[in-house]
């Protein structure tokens, strides 16, 4: 009779793998994850079934962390205008706390591995519409959620390609001033 899976070990391994992927991107091979977890490839496969299943679990884990983290910074703050919240969210997303998510998902988007998760990109985009609509509702402008999301995503892509933080920050600040003008 074989050994029974131990969920707490699997979770500990997944957390370590996710931490590694956020710092370095999703690896093409298991070796970096083996080193990051201090276990063997055989144990990773035992707990996750296949390399692709492990990578999928890491992607889901990182995505859940991002949803919680970024969702918190996008949440309406009753004592401040939502454009201030958006400015703080932009600074957070593009700062040291948010960059690992942007880097990992950016690298994944460019890799062949994304073919294994065809619906992920869509969900990773549309997941943000609800929080943005809620925030923009505080300005009586929930219909602008798609526009705000498009500007954020476009500027994030620009920042990723050019690394010109000052220009991206200035563009986002200018965009927010156009939202303020409509209040």
mmCIF file of C-alpha atoms in Angstrom:
data_model
loop_
_atom_site.group_PDB
_atom_site.id
_atom_site.type_symbol
_atom_site.label_atom_id
_atom_site.label_comp_id
_atom_site.label_asym_id
_atom_site.label_seq_id
_atom_site.Cartn_x
_atom_site.Cartn_y
_atom_site.Cartn_z
ATOM 1 C CA UNK A 1 0.000 0.000 0.000
ATOM 2 C CA UNK A 2 1.391 3.382 -1.035
ATOM 3 C CA UNK A 3 1.847 6.418 1.056
ATOM 4 C CA UNK A 4 -1.104 8.782 1.332
ATOM 5 C CA UNK A 5 -0.714 12.360 0.122
ATOM 6 C CA UNK A 6 -0.155 14.882 2.880
ATOM 7 C CA UNK A 7 -1.911 18.162 2.017
ATOM 8 C CA UNK A 8 0.217 20.260 4.374
ATOM 9 C CA UNK A 9 3.423 19.072 2.680
ATOM 10 C CA UNK A 10 1.940 19.699 -0.745
ATOM 11 C CA UNK A 11 0.922 23.221 0.309
ATOM 12 C CA UNK A 12 4.362 23.949 1.766
ATOM 13 C CA UNK A 13 5.965 22.784 -1.500
ATOM 14 C CA UNK A 14 3.523 24.860 -3.553
ATOM 15 C CA UNK A 15 4.226 27.960 -1.441
ATOM 16 C CA UNK A 16 7.998 27.538 -1.909
ATOM 17 C CA UNK A 17 7.583 26.936 -5.655
ATOM 18 C CA UNK A 18 5.326 29.984 -5.973
ATOM 19 C CA UNK A 19 7.792 32.149 -4.053
ATOM 20 C CA UNK A 20 10.550 30.977 -6.415
ATOM 21 C CA UNK A 21 8.452 31.599 -9.536
ATOM 22 C CA UNK A 22 7.530 35.100 -8.389
ATOM 23 C CA UNK A 23 11.188 35.898 -7.918
ATOM 24 C CA UNK A 24 12.571 34.176 -11.030
ATOM 25 C CA UNK A 25 9.638 33.357 -13.330
ATOM 26 C CA UNK A 26 8.197 29.941 -14.137
ATOM 27 C CA UNK A 27 11.074 27.599 -14.932
ATOM 28 C CA UNK A 28 11.300 25.389 -17.997
ATOM 29 C CA UNK A 29 12.629 22.527 -15.896
ATOM 30 C CA UNK A 30 12.024 21.173 -12.416
ATOM 31 C CA UNK A 31 15.621 21.645 -11.197
ATOM 32 C CA UNK A 32 15.150 25.229 -9.940
ATOM 33 C CA UNK A 33 12.001 24.180 -8.085
ATOM 34 C CA UNK A 34 13.801 21.199 -6.582
ATOM 35 C CA UNK A 35 16.496 23.538 -5.247
ATOM 36 C CA UNK A 36 13.911 26.070 -4.040
ATOM 37 C CA UNK A 37 11.952 23.440 -2.098
ATOM 38 C CA UNK A 38 14.866 21.350 -0.872
ATOM 39 C CA UNK A 39 13.136 18.207 -2.068
ATOM 40 C CA UNK A 40 13.436 15.936 -5.086
ATOM 41 C CA UNK A 41 11.804 16.002 -8.506
ATOM 42 C CA UNK A 42 10.235 12.667 -7.613
ATOM 43 C CA UNK A 43 8.510 14.212 -4.566
ATOM 44 C CA UNK A 44 7.250 17.174 -6.576
ATOM 45 C CA UNK A 45 5.785 14.805 -9.148
ATOM 46 C CA UNK A 46 4.363 12.612 -6.384
ATOM 47 C CA UNK A 47 2.468 15.574 -4.927
ATOM 48 C CA UNK A 48 1.438 17.277 -8.182
ATOM 49 C CA UNK A 49 1.247 14.431 -10.717
ATOM 50 C CA UNK A 50 3.137 16.030 -13.598
ATOM 51 C CA UNK A 51 5.450 18.955 -14.271
ATOM 52 C CA UNK A 52 2.630 20.719 -16.144
ATOM 53 C CA UNK A 53 0.244 20.180 -13.230
ATOM 54 C CA UNK A 54 2.838 21.665 -10.866
ATOM 55 C CA UNK A 55 3.355 24.682 -13.122
ATOM 56 C CA UNK A 56 -0.401 25.109 -13.369
ATOM 57 C CA UNK A 57 -0.716 24.970 -9.569
ATOM 58 C CA UNK A 58 2.070 27.554 -9.216
ATOM 59 C CA UNK A 59 0.345 29.826 -11.713
ATOM 60 C CA UNK A 60 -2.974 29.499 -9.860
ATOM 61 C CA UNK A 61 -1.297 30.109 -6.499
ATOM 62 C CA UNK A 62 0.497 33.219 -7.734
ATOM 63 C CA UNK A 63 -2.713 34.453 -9.333
ATOM 64 C CA UNK A 64 -4.635 34.017 -6.063
ATOM 65 C CA UNK A 65 -1.965 35.947 -4.193
ATOM 66 C CA UNK A 66 -2.124 38.701 -6.804
ATOM 67 C CA UNK A 67 -5.921 38.895 -6.655
ATOM 68 C CA UNK A 68 -5.847 39.338 -2.892
ATOM 69 C CA UNK A 69 -2.931 41.771 -2.874
ATOM 70 C CA UNK A 70 -3.964 43.946 -5.813
ATOM 71 C CA UNK A 71 -7.644 43.671 -4.850
ATOM 72 C CA UNK A 72 -6.834 45.209 -1.481
ATOM 73 C CA UNK A 73 -5.103 48.212 -3.045
ATOM 74 C CA UNK A 74 -7.968 48.763 -5.513
ATOM 75 C CA UNK A 75 -10.638 48.700 -2.802
ATOM 76 C CA UNK A 76 -12.610 51.903 -2.247
ATOM 77 C CA UNK A 77 -11.401 53.908 0.742
ATOM 78 C CA UNK A 78 -14.289 55.953 2.122
ATOM 79 C CA UNK A 79 -12.021 58.813 3.190
ATOM 80 C CA UNK A 80 -10.365 59.460 -0.196
ATOM 81 C CA UNK A 81 -11.289 59.994 -3.849
ATOM 82 C CA UNK A 82 -10.984 56.875 -5.972
ATOM 83 C CA UNK A 83 -8.433 58.552 -8.237
ATOM 84 C CA UNK A 84 -6.128 58.760 -5.193
ATOM 85 C CA UNK A 85 -6.718 55.045 -4.587
ATOM 86 C CA UNK A 86 -5.901 54.341 -8.250
ATOM 87 C CA UNK A 87 -2.694 56.392 -7.987
ATOM 88 C CA UNK A 88 -1.652 54.437 -4.901
ATOM 89 C CA UNK A 89 -2.584 51.154 -6.593
ATOM 90 C CA UNK A 90 -0.458 52.081 -9.622
ATOM 91 C CA UNK A 91 2.513 52.869 -7.358
ATOM 92 C CA UNK A 92 2.023 49.546 -5.561
ATOM 93 C CA UNK A 93 1.620 47.480 -8.746
ATOM 94 C CA UNK A 94 4.703 48.965 -10.375
ATOM 95 C CA UNK A 95 6.725 49.061 -7.164
ATOM 96 C CA UNK A 96 8.727 46.347 -5.437
ATOM 97 C CA UNK A 97 5.620 44.596 -4.056
ATOM 98 C CA UNK A 98 3.812 44.309 -7.378
ATOM 99 C CA UNK A 99 6.628 43.867 -9.883
ATOM 100 C CA UNK A 100 7.196 40.155 -9.148
ATOM 101 C CA UNK A 101 3.637 39.389 -10.280
ATOM 102 C CA UNK A 102 3.946 41.522 -13.382
ATOM 103 C CA UNK A 103 7.323 39.991 -14.246
ATOM 104 C CA UNK A 104 6.178 36.387 -13.719
ATOM 105 C CA UNK A 105 2.939 36.753 -15.666
ATOM 106 C CA UNK A 106 4.711 38.720 -18.391
ATOM 107 C CA UNK A 107 7.328 35.991 -18.819
ATOM 108 C CA UNK A 108 4.622 33.335 -18.764
ATOM 109 C CA UNK A 109 2.576 35.192 -21.394
ATOM 110 C CA UNK A 110 5.588 35.064 -23.723
ATOM 111 C CA UNK A 111 6.329 31.370 -23.096
ATOM 112 C CA UNK A 112 5.048 28.270 -24.853
ATOM 113 C CA UNK A 113 3.568 27.117 -21.525
ATOM 114 C CA UNK A 114 0.647 29.543 -21.895
ATOM 115 C CA UNK A 115 -0.838 27.227 -24.531
ATOM 116 C CA UNK A 116 -1.718 24.809 -21.718
ATOM 117 C CA UNK A 117 -3.971 27.404 -20.074
ATOM 118 C CA UNK A 118 -5.911 29.093 -22.894
ATOM 119 C CA UNK A 119 -8.498 30.755 -20.632
ATOM 120 C CA UNK A 120 -6.011 32.101 -18.119
ATOM 121 C CA UNK A 121 -5.136 35.314 -19.967
ATOM 122 C CA UNK A 122 -8.791 36.237 -20.351
ATOM 123 C CA UNK A 123 -9.555 35.608 -16.685
ATOM 124 C CA UNK A 124 -6.383 37.421 -15.607
ATOM 125 C CA UNK A 125 -7.707 40.468 -17.442
ATOM 126 C CA UNK A 126 -11.436 40.395 -16.718
ATOM 127 C CA UNK A 127 -10.934 39.610 -13.012
ATOM 128 C CA UNK A 128 -10.051 43.277 -12.527
ATOM 129 C CA UNK A 129 -13.235 44.685 -14.052
ATOM 130 C CA UNK A 130 -15.345 44.020 -10.941
ATOM 131 C CA UNK A 131 -13.044 45.788 -8.458
ATOM 132 C CA UNK A 132 -12.561 48.695 -10.861
ATOM 133 C CA UNK A 133 -16.300 49.011 -11.516
ATOM 134 C CA UNK A 134 -16.911 49.054 -7.775
ATOM 135 C CA UNK A 135 -14.295 51.725 -7.238
ATOM 136 C CA UNK A 136 -15.453 53.827 -10.156
ATOM 137 C CA UNK A 137 -19.025 53.516 -8.904
ATOM 138 C CA UNK A 138 -17.902 55.723 -6.010
ATOM 139 C CA UNK A 139 -17.337 58.386 -8.706
ATOM 140 C CA UNK A 140 -20.624 57.478 -10.441
ATOM 141 C CA UNK A 141 -18.557 56.217 -13.423
ATOM 142 C CA UNK A 142 -18.528 52.375 -13.314
ATOM 143 C CA UNK A 143 -18.779 52.280 -17.123
ATOM 144 C CA UNK A 144 -15.152 53.493 -17.273
ATOM 145 C CA UNK A 145 -13.776 50.247 -15.800
ATOM 146 C CA UNK A 146 -12.756 48.809 -19.191
ATOM 147 C CA UNK A 147 -11.047 52.062 -20.158
ATOM 148 C CA UNK A 148 -9.164 52.296 -16.851
ATOM 149 C CA UNK A 149 -8.129 48.657 -17.136
ATOM 150 C CA UNK A 150 -6.953 49.180 -20.717
ATOM 151 C CA UNK A 151 -4.867 52.189 -19.704
ATOM 152 C CA UNK A 152 -3.317 50.311 -16.780
ATOM 153 C CA UNK A 153 -2.551 47.234 -18.887
ATOM 154 C CA UNK A 154 -1.171 49.324 -21.743
ATOM 155 C CA UNK A 155 1.077 51.336 -19.460
ATOM 156 C CA UNK A 156 2.253 48.156 -17.726
ATOM 157 C CA UNK A 157 3.201 46.706 -21.113
ATOM 158 C CA UNK A 158 4.960 49.955 -21.981
ATOM 159 C CA UNK A 159 6.818 49.930 -18.677
ATOM 160 C CA UNK A 160 7.817 46.313 -19.200
ATOM 161 C CA UNK A 161 9.145 47.036 -22.693
ATOM 162 C CA UNK A 162 10.882 50.360 -22.017
ATOM 163 C CA UNK A 163 11.564 50.379 -18.265
ATOM 164 C CA UNK A 164 10.809 54.114 -18.430
ATOM 165 C CA UNK A 165 9.100 54.400 -15.070
ATOM 166 C CA UNK A 166 8.991 58.199 -15.049
ATOM 167 C CA UNK A 167 7.185 58.377 -18.399
ATOM 168 C CA UNK A 168 4.680 55.658 -17.436
ATOM 169 C CA UNK A 169 4.021 57.304 -14.070
ATOM 170 C CA UNK A 170 3.526 60.682 -15.736
ATOM 171 C CA UNK A 171 1.119 59.196 -18.282
ATOM 172 C CA UNK A 172 -0.916 57.502 -15.549
ATOM 173 C CA UNK A 173 -1.034 60.695 -13.489
ATOM 174 C CA UNK A 174 -2.239 62.598 -16.562
ATOM 175 C CA UNK A 175 -4.885 59.940 -17.220
ATOM 176 C CA UNK A 176 -6.127 60.205 -13.624
ATOM 177 C CA UNK A 177 -6.420 63.978 -13.988
ATOM 178 C CA UNK A 178 -8.809 63.405 -16.904
ATOM 179 C CA UNK A 179 -10.950 61.233 -14.633
ATOM 180 C CA UNK A 180 -10.918 63.924 -11.946
ATOM 181 C CA UNK A 181 -12.042 66.474 -14.520
ATOM 182 C CA UNK A 182 -15.215 64.450 -15.121
ATOM 183 C CA UNK A 183 -16.291 64.468 -11.486
#
